[in-house]
Amino acid sequence: MDLQALYQEIILDHYKSPHHAGLREPYEAEVHHVNPTCGDEVTLRVHVEDGVIGDISYDAEGCSISQASTSVLADLLIGIPIDQAHGIHQKFVELMQGRGQVEPDEEILEDGIAFAGVAKFPARIKCALLGWMAWKDATVRAVTDLEAKI
Amino acid sequence: MDLQALYQEIILDHYKSPHHAGLREPYEAEVHHVNPTCGDEVTLRVHVEDGVIGDISYDAEGCSISQASTSVLADLLIGIPIDQAHGIHQKFVELMQGRGQVEPDEEILEDGIAFAGVAKFPARIKCALLGWMAWKDATVRAVTDLEAKI
Amino acid sequence: MTTTETVAAFAPVTGFDVERIRADFPILSRRLDGDRPLVYLDSANTSQKPRQVIDAMTAHYEQINSNVGRAVHQLGDASTQAYEAARVKIAAFINAPDPSEVIFTKNASEALNLVANTLSWARGDYEVGAGDEVVITEMEHHSNIVPWQLLTERKGATLRWFGLTDEGRLDLSQIDSVITDRTKVVSVVWVSNMLGTVTPLETIIRRSHEVGALVVVDASQAVPQLPVDVTALGADLVAFTGHKMVGPTGIGVLWGRSEVLDALPPFLGGGSMIETVKMEASTWAPLPAKFEAGTPPIVEAIGLAAAVDYLSAIGMDRVAQHEHAITAYALSRMNEIDALTILGPAEAVDRGGAISFELEGVHPHDVSQILDSLGIAVRAGHHCAKPAHKRFGVQSSTRASFYLYTTSGEVDALIDGLDQTKRFFKVA
Amino acid sequence: MTTTETVAAFAPVTGFDVERIRADFPILSRRLDGDRPLVYLDSANTSQKPRQVIDAMTAHYEQINSNVGRAVHQLGDASTQAYEAARVKIAAFINAPDPSEVIFTKNASEALNLVANTLSWARGDYEVGAGDEVVITEMEHHSNIVPWQLLTERKGATLRWFGLTDEGRLDLSQIDSVITDRTKVVSVVWVSNMLGTVTPLETIIRRSHEVGALVVVDASQAVPQLPVDVTALGADLVAFTGHKMVGPTGIGVLWGRSEVLDALPPFLGGGSMIETVKMEASTWAPLPAKFEAGTPPIVEAIGLAAAVDYLSAIGMDRVAQHEHAITAYALSRMNEIDALTILGPAEAVDRGGAISFELEGVHPHDVSQILDSLGIAVRAGHHCAKPAHKRFGVQSSTRASFYLYTTSGEVDALIDGLDQTKRFFKVA
Ligand SMILES: Cc1ncc(COP(=O)(O)O)c(C=O)c1O
Ligand SMILES: Cc1ncc(COP(=O)(O)O)c(C=O)c1O
């Protein structure tokens, strides 16, 4: 039971002071995701501008892992072109579902590599992915809506 | 597995040539009973006259045990005062539910004592009781109907 | 009884070692009354269980037991993983495209009721309402009749059915006027538990989909005996039951195309099937949880996974071949018996292994009683298929049924036992 | 952590030998990660199983296994007798007047859905229709909320509920305006699985019957821990679940007064629940078969009977006393911890053994993760009681729960673990 691997200092830091927290305007899509197992929730907004993730704002209630991973998500994806953001999302999901066998790429995931240890705790993977799944859902909706308007 | 105890000669005789079989007039009540386990069925009529079981007629489809016991039932109860008939019914039910521990009274049950062995075969008790349960149901209805008319 | 030359010989399946298989089933070595060996010919009713299945459940209770999907602790984790791994295994066994399409129920009956009830509660495309028709067959098990009677009656819809030919096959001659534009659902048995008949599913599925009807397949007798590929089959929903496939009691499976399952409303309400609950209203979890309210049959699912492992290690193609060989042998020997009439196909063509029969002058209860005194377990009654019995003008029948552990010697014992039965009741 | 004099001491129940009981439960001697002993404090989620229960099921599979109620052969007979004997035992355990009032389901959730669904399909007195009201409480398990939401929504009826006091007790101050002439059903939990609160059932039953409402009791947490007498209780229907009372998964029980059960329409349709089936229409078997469609959880019922035997041999009064003693001890020790808030009654009065709590600054998932690393299994989450959590302004909580095998040493380990958790997350 490698608690240190799970609760990296970086994770605890993000948990104590989450980045980009709070709900902000403008946004094109807002979603509400729930982890049915434990009831953790996140409301997350995405603002898309010129093919770039202009903002990610959120109101989250949850454990250290889910809070920190949403904070890292916002750090990583704000200001990034949508395609590239999906690529980063993909890498993070792969890391989480890799049963601890996937070597994370710090170039791409930055603070996100701190979650490598979470992959060894199957019950916590859903926590780490809560914000990321919400982001993907919101971004797809935002883009679809924008396209519909064109 | 005492097959001889189950299939007494008397039972096989009644099975081959059931007494009082067929549906007859007059009657005050007709019932249809089913053994849900195997689908065996009996349609049974009771005619009550001056407090006496005037007739029991029936159309039965079933195994040797259920056929024979209905035949014995008719033999025993036709022409008998209702109260006394209920007493005989009671004795037969007790014999069947006695797990082979009850000593049957030949004075009362006559050919019915051949069913003593059936009590040791739990799955066949329902067969032996099919016609008897139908008779009781029909008789209660017949009497209730007659009383209602008074 | 001695085997004479005119008797068809049993043709064993190469590489299929029945004795070795039998050694895995503790019950098969037990003795019955009068120190007789057990000749278990009632597998269509329920199958026996190999040590591997029993042990898997015991091990879980002794080492891992914990509730699933709810706890973060080590036991909860291990239990959840074992339960979900069972789902993955069962999905693979029937070649389901996605494990989340595998719903655990308590038996096949619940699985069929799940479908009928959710179709009655659905709104929109899938709703079965007034004027709609549901089509079944005359050879269904009660569990694939009553749910549709209840549904059609509650919703003012109409229940229709295919009849049977004298040989006990589905009469599909009028298929285009039975399955029509009014048909919303067609629910048919794959292999009849009474007649042994195998349904020509391809024809039925093609016609049903032509008119836009959902196809539900009761595979309770098929999945235990045949290699099943639900993706190739093309049906929309498939139900089966654990206890007939060397698995435990208390577990059944509903497989459904996710498109259909996603569109249906929930079945039972409660823990685990929710996304969120407020006093005012609730929302539902995604598949498969949406259809699994409350604590599921956890250890039973794990037992069923062990059953699937057991069958897969032997190979379902071989299980099917053995069943076919035993059935062919039994049919040929039973056809020799005077006064014996087989209900259903008399030859082992498009036929499962359940053989229901009549012995003239002896009621099925009495046949099975005499056989039982010889240690031979067969089933007597209507086998939960009263309409099919009625079709053949009988109330009940005796049924012998086989499985991977059945030997030709057991069939011989049956033939012998039937001979004794005839003598006992002085028939012919 | 050293026990100081100010700490309430644990008061063991005379003659109740926890160590001897523990020896019956194989899992309790297993080691977890890091070779730590298992400290299982998640019994309200599911209980562990003694060897006696596991063995009873194994023995049945190895020696008796066969379907019930359908076969005349020796195994079928023995299996049917064992299954029906289980019903008799369970009836006796809860003092049901008649074993046929005991319906086997797959879990408590199914039992509650059975009631809600049959009330929606009933016609006449019991039907819940437009304008009618169903009353529950804010502390129900989702399994006693969602079925009533579905029922009332489908039938245009209204769902109402009792709120909670700050201490986590039912607020019955307005009982006469909550339960009124419009009330058709009152369904309440006996012992809350989250707050531990024991419902004053007498008051509720009296008022409900005054207005002619049916009373359903969710006894999932009561039957495992308290001597239960349904005849004395006076409720109309009572649901509970096997896996929480040292029994197997895959089995639950609905007890109901036969007058009520007789009047309700069937639940699921299929084999065994019928009297006769024609293609055109069917009729139903009497109780209990009417509500048990398909092959029931046979071996699970037999396992539950063994569980009931096990509990009865110890004595439910003593099980209850031990639960009370352990709970009182745990509450007193937890009340000492700074930053710890108990949700629900803080004293062991009218209180079951589930203790949900918050540790300021640490999310329940993280609390349980740290405890798990120490081998202590507790539950984190909403415990299928989201509305009760919401009532106390939280999303989730950590819950410790006890059973007959819980020792005071395990409570000490929990207190110790919570201390370490605070240090790990640098709280206070
Ligand atoms: C109070 C209460 N009711 C109902 C249930 C549901 O029981 P099951 O999950 O066995 O259906 C539970 C347990 O989860 C419970 O604690
Ligand atoms: C063809 C068929 N369908 C459905 C069932 C019902 O299965 P279960 O009793 O496990 O629900 C059976 C077995 O009894 C069956 O043979």
mmCIF file with all atom_site columns, N, CA and C in Angstrom, chain B residues 69-102:
data_model
loop_
_atom_site.group_PDB
_atom_site.id
_atom_site.type_symbol
_atom_site.label_atom_id
_atom_site.label_alt_id
_atom_site.label_comp_id
_atom_site.label_asym_id
_atom_site.label_entity_id
_atom_site.label_seq_id
_atom_site.pdbx_PDB_ins_code
_atom_site.Cartn_x
_atom_site.Cartn_y
_atom_site.Cartn_z
_atom_site.occupancy
_atom_site.B_iso_or_equiv
_atom_site.pdbx_formal_charge
_atom_site.auth_seq_id
_atom_site.auth_comp_id
_atom_site.auth_asym_id
_atom_site.auth_atom_id
_atom_site.pdbx_PDB_model_num
ATOM 1   N N  . SER B 1 69  ? -56.633 -42.310 -5.653 1.00 0.00 ? 69  SER B N  1
ATOM 2   C CA . SER B 1 69  ? -57.132 -41.736 -4.408 1.00 0.00 ? 69  SER B CA 1
ATOM 3   C C  . SER B 1 69  ? -58.478 -41.058 -4.632 1.00 0.00 ? 69  SER B C  1
ATOM 4   N N  . THR B 1 70  ? -58.704 -40.526 -5.824 1.00 0.00 ? 70  THR B N  1
ATOM 5   C CA . THR B 1 70  ? -60.002 -39.930 -6.117 1.00 0.00 ? 70  THR B CA 1
ATOM 6   C C  . THR B 1 70  ? -61.079 -41.029 -6.202 1.00 0.00 ? 70  THR B C  1
ATOM 7   N N  . SER B 1 71  ? -60.688 -42.148 -6.769 1.00 0.00 ? 71  SER B N  1
ATOM 8   C CA . SER B 1 71  ? -61.606 -43.286 -6.852 1.00 0.00 ? 71  SER B CA 1
ATOM 9   C C  . SER B 1 71  ? -61.980 -43.769 -5.446 1.00 0.00 ? 71  SER B C  1
ATOM 10  N N  . VAL B 1 72  ? -60.990 -43.887 -4.580 1.00 0.00 ? 72  VAL B N  1
ATOM 11  C CA . VAL B 1 72  ? -61.234 -44.322 -3.203 1.00 0.00 ? 72  VAL B CA 1
ATOM 12  C C  . VAL B 1 72  ? -62.107 -43.294 -2.474 1.00 0.00 ? 72  VAL B C  1
ATOM 13  N N  . LEU B 1 73  ? -61.813 -42.034 -2.710 1.00 0.00 ? 73  LEU B N  1
ATOM 14  C CA . LEU B 1 73  ? -62.603 -40.956 -2.119 1.00 0.00 ? 73  LEU B CA 1
ATOM 15  C C  . LEU B 1 73  ? -64.088 -41.143 -2.425 1.00 0.00 ? 73  LEU B C  1
ATOM 16  N N  . ALA B 1 74  ? -64.391 -41.369 -3.701 1.00 0.00 ? 74  ALA B N  1
ATOM 17  C CA . ALA B 1 74  ? -65.789 -41.504 -4.113 1.00 0.00 ? 74  ALA B CA 1
ATOM 18  C C  . ALA B 1 74  ? -66.417 -42.730 -3.437 1.00 0.00 ? 74  ALA B C  1
ATOM 19  N N  . ASP B 1 75  ? -65.675 -43.830 -3.453 1.00 0.00 ? 75  ASP B N  1
ATOM 20  C CA . ASP B 1 75  ? -66.154 -45.040 -2.774 1.00 0.00 ? 75  ASP B CA 1
ATOM 21  C C  . ASP B 1 75  ? -66.525 -44.749 -1.327 1.00 0.00 ? 75  ASP B C  1
ATOM 22  N N  . LEU B 1 76  ? -65.625 -44.038 -0.653 1.00 0.00 ? 76  LEU B N  1
ATOM 23  C CA . LEU B 1 76  ? -65.774 -43.839 0.787  1.00 0.00 ? 76  LEU B CA 1
ATOM 24  C C  . LEU B 1 76  ? -66.880 -42.864 1.144  1.00 0.00 ? 76  LEU B C  1
ATOM 25  N N  . LEU B 1 77  ? -67.027 -41.799 0.363  1.00 0.00 ? 77  LEU B N  1
ATOM 26  C CA . LEU B 1 77  ? -67.862 -40.694 0.831  1.00 0.00 ? 77  LEU B CA 1
ATOM 27  C C  . LEU B 1 77  ? -69.270 -40.654 0.247  1.00 0.00 ? 77  LEU B C  1
ATOM 28  N N  . ILE B 1 78  ? -69.494 -41.315 -0.858 1.00 0.00 ? 78  ILE B N  1
ATOM 29  C CA . ILE B 1 78  ? -70.850 -41.269 -1.425 1.00 0.00 ? 78  ILE B CA 1
ATOM 30  C C  . ILE B 1 78  ? -71.823 -41.970 -0.475 1.00 0.00 ? 78  ILE B C  1
ATOM 31  N N  . GLY B 1 79  ? -72.892 -41.278 -0.178 1.00 0.00 ? 79  GLY B N  1
ATOM 32  C CA . GLY B 1 79  ? -73.918 -41.851 0.691  1.00 0.00 ? 79  GLY B CA 1
ATOM 33  C C  . GLY B 1 79  ? -73.695 -41.603 2.166  1.00 0.00 ? 79  GLY B C  1
ATOM 34  N N  . ILE B 1 80  ? -72.665 -40.834 2.469  1.00 0.00 ? 80  ILE B N  1
ATOM 35  C CA . ILE B 1 80  ? -72.290 -40.604 3.870  1.00 0.00 ? 80  ILE B CA 1
ATOM 36  C C  . ILE B 1 80  ? -72.762 -39.209 4.295  1.00 0.00 ? 80  ILE B C  1
ATOM 37  N N  . PRO B 1 81  ? -73.247 -39.066 5.540  1.00 0.00 ? 81  PRO B N  1
ATOM 38  C CA . PRO B 1 81  ? -73.622 -37.732 6.034  1.00 0.00 ? 81  PRO B CA 1
ATOM 39  C C  . PRO B 1 81  ? -72.420 -36.779 5.964  1.00 0.00 ? 81  PRO B C  1
ATOM 40  N N  . ILE B 1 82  ? -72.714 -35.531 5.643  1.00 0.00 ? 82  ILE B N  1
ATOM 41  C CA . ILE B 1 82  ? -71.634 -34.569 5.407  1.00 0.00 ? 82  ILE B CA 1
ATOM 42  C C  . ILE B 1 82  ? -70.643 -34.499 6.554  1.00 0.00 ? 82  ILE B C  1
ATOM 43  N N  . ASP B 1 83  ? -71.133 -34.402 7.787  1.00 0.00 ? 83  ASP B N  1
ATOM 44  C CA . ASP B 1 83  ? -70.236 -34.269 8.934  1.00 0.00 ? 83  ASP B CA 1
ATOM 45  C C  . ASP B 1 83  ? -69.277 -35.437 9.015  1.00 0.00 ? 83  ASP B C  1
ATOM 46  N N  . GLN B 1 84  ? -69.854 -36.610 8.853  1.00 0.00 ? 84  GLN B N  1
ATOM 47  C CA . GLN B 1 84  ? -69.045 -37.822 8.923  1.00 0.00 ? 84  GLN B CA 1
ATOM 48  C C  . GLN B 1 84  ? -68.024 -37.841 7.783  1.00 0.00 ? 84  GLN B C  1
ATOM 49  N N  . ALA B 1 85  ? -68.439 -37.370 6.616  1.00 0.00 ? 85  ALA B N  1
ATOM 50  C CA . ALA B 1 85  ? -67.549 -37.316 5.454  1.00 0.00 ? 85  ALA B CA 1
ATOM 51  C C  . ALA B 1 85  ? -66.352 -36.414 5.744  1.00 0.00 ? 85  ALA B C  1
ATOM 52  N N  . HIS B 1 86  ? -66.642 -35.279 6.397  1.00 0.00 ? 86  HIS B N  1
ATOM 53  C CA . HIS B 1 86  ? -65.530 -34.379 6.755  1.00 0.00 ? 86  HIS B CA 1
ATOM 54  C C  . HIS B 1 86  ? -64.566 -35.074 7.710  1.00 0.00 ? 86  HIS B C  1
ATOM 55  N N  . GLY B 1 87  ? -65.113 -35.882 8.601  1.00 0.00 ? 87  GLY B N  1
ATOM 56  C CA . GLY B 1 87  ? -64.269 -36.620 9.545  1.00 0.00 ? 87  GLY B CA 1
ATOM 57  C C  . GLY B 1 87  ? -63.351 -37.592 8.804  1.00 0.00 ? 87  GLY B C  1
ATOM 58  N N  . ILE B 1 88  ? -63.889 -38.287 7.815  1.00 0.00 ? 88  ILE B N  1
ATOM 59  C CA . ILE B 1 88  ? -63.085 -39.234 7.045  1.00 0.00 ? 88  ILE B CA 1
ATOM 60  C C  . ILE B 1 88  ? -61.995 -38.482 6.261  1.00 0.00 ? 88  ILE B C  1
ATOM 61  N N  . HIS B 1 89  ? -62.432 -37.353 5.680  1.00 0.00 ? 89  HIS B N  1
ATOM 62  C CA . HIS B 1 89  ? -61.478 -36.491 4.956  1.00 0.00 ? 89  HIS B CA 1
ATOM 63  C C  . HIS B 1 89  ? -60.316 -36.120 5.868  1.00 0.00 ? 89  HIS B C  1
ATOM 64  N N  . GLN B 1 90  ? -60.682 -35.699 7.062  1.00 0.00 ? 90  GLN B N  1
ATOM 65  C CA . GLN B 1 90  ? -59.686 -35.304 8.059  1.00 0.00 ? 90  GLN B CA 1
ATOM 66  C C  . GLN B 1 90  ? -58.689 -36.436 8.330  1.00 0.00 ? 90  GLN B C  1
ATOM 67  N N  . LYS B 1 91  ? -59.220 -37.630 8.511  1.00 0.00 ? 91  LYS B N  1
ATOM 68  C CA . LYS B 1 91  ? -58.373 -38.795 8.789  1.00 0.00 ? 91  LYS B CA 1
ATOM 69  C C  . LYS B 1 91  ? -57.403 -39.046 7.628  1.00 0.00 ? 91  LYS B C  1
ATOM 70  N N  . PHE B 1 92  ? -57.930 -38.910 6.409  1.00 0.00 ? 92  PHE B N  1
ATOM 71  C CA . PHE B 1 92  ? -57.085 -39.181 5.246  1.00 0.00 ? 92  PHE B CA 1
ATOM 72  C C  . PHE B 1 92  ? -55.960 -38.141 5.142  1.00 0.00 ? 92  PHE B C  1
ATOM 73  N N  . VAL B 1 93  ? -56.316 -36.888 5.377  1.00 0.00 ? 93  VAL B N  1
ATOM 74  C CA . VAL B 1 93  ? -55.295 -35.830 5.319  1.00 0.00 ? 93  VAL B CA 1
ATOM 75  C C  . VAL B 1 93  ? -54.233 -36.076 6.396  1.00 0.00 ? 93  VAL B C  1
ATOM 76  N N  . GLU B 1 94  ? -54.683 -36.441 7.587  1.00 0.00 ? 94  GLU B N  1
ATOM 77  C CA . GLU B 1 94  ? -53.723 -36.718 8.661  1.00 0.00 ? 94  GLU B CA 1
ATOM 78  C C  . GLU B 1 94  ? -52.776 -37.854 8.277  1.00 0.00 ? 94  GLU B C  1
ATOM 79  N N  . LEU B 1 95  ? -53.339 -38.864 7.655  1.00 0.00 ? 95  LEU B N  1
ATOM 80  C CA . LEU B 1 95  ? -52.518 -40.001 7.231  1.00 0.00 ? 95  LEU B CA 1
ATOM 81  C C  . LEU B 1 95  ? -51.449 -39.544 6.244  1.00 0.00 ? 95  LEU B C  1
ATOM 82  N N  . MET B 1 96  ? -51.874 -38.711 5.290  1.00 0.00 ? 96  MET B N  1
ATOM 83  C CA . MET B 1 96  ? -50.942 -38.267 4.247  1.00 0.00 ? 96  MET B CA 1
ATOM 84  C C  . MET B 1 96  ? -49.843 -37.371 4.813  1.00 0.00 ? 96  MET B C  1
ATOM 85  N N  . GLN B 1 97  ? -50.212 -36.533 5.795  1.00 0.00 ? 97  GLN B N  1
ATOM 86  C CA . GLN B 1 97  ? -49.216 -35.587 6.312  1.00 0.00 ? 97  GLN B CA 1
ATOM 87  C C  . GLN B 1 97  ? -48.436 -36.152 7.487  1.00 0.00 ? 97  GLN B C  1
ATOM 88  N N  . GLY B 1 98  ? -48.647 -37.442 7.755  1.00 0.00 ? 98  GLY B N  1
ATOM 89  C CA . GLY B 1 98  ? -48.049 -38.033 8.952  1.00 0.00 ? 98  GLY B CA 1
ATOM 90  C C  . GLY B 1 98  ? -46.641 -38.557 8.769  1.00 0.00 ? 98  GLY B C  1
ATOM 91  N N  . ARG B 1 99  ? -46.036 -38.294 7.616  1.00 0.00 ? 99  ARG B N  1
ATOM 92  C CA . ARG B 1 99  ? -44.659 -38.736 7.343  1.00 0.00 ? 99  ARG B CA 1
ATOM 93  C C  . ARG B 1 99  ? -44.471 -40.232 7.605  1.00 0.00 ? 99  ARG B C  1
ATOM 94  N N  . GLY B 1 100 ? -45.530 -40.979 7.426  1.00 0.00 ? 100 GLY B N  1
ATOM 95  C CA . GLY B 1 100 ? -45.412 -42.428 7.600  1.00 0.00 ? 100 GLY B CA 1
ATOM 96  C C  . GLY B 1 100 ? -45.495 -42.881 9.053  1.00 0.00 ? 100 GLY B C  1
ATOM 97  N N  . GLN B 1 101 ? -45.786 -41.928 9.970  1.00 0.00 ? 101 GLN B N  1
ATOM 98  C CA . GLN B 1 101 ? -45.832 -42.267 11.394 1.00 0.00 ? 101 GLN B CA 1
ATOM 99  C C  . GLN B 1 101 ? -47.251 -42.574 11.873 1.00 0.00 ? 101 GLN B C  1
ATOM 100 N N  . VAL B 1 102 ? -48.251 -42.229 11.043 1.00 0.00 ? 102 VAL B N  1
ATOM 101 C CA . VAL B 1 102 ? -49.638 -42.403 11.479 1.00 0.00 ? 102 VAL B CA 1
ATOM 102 C C  . VAL B 1 102 ? -50.152 -43.794 11.090 1.00 0.00 ? 102 VAL B C  1
#
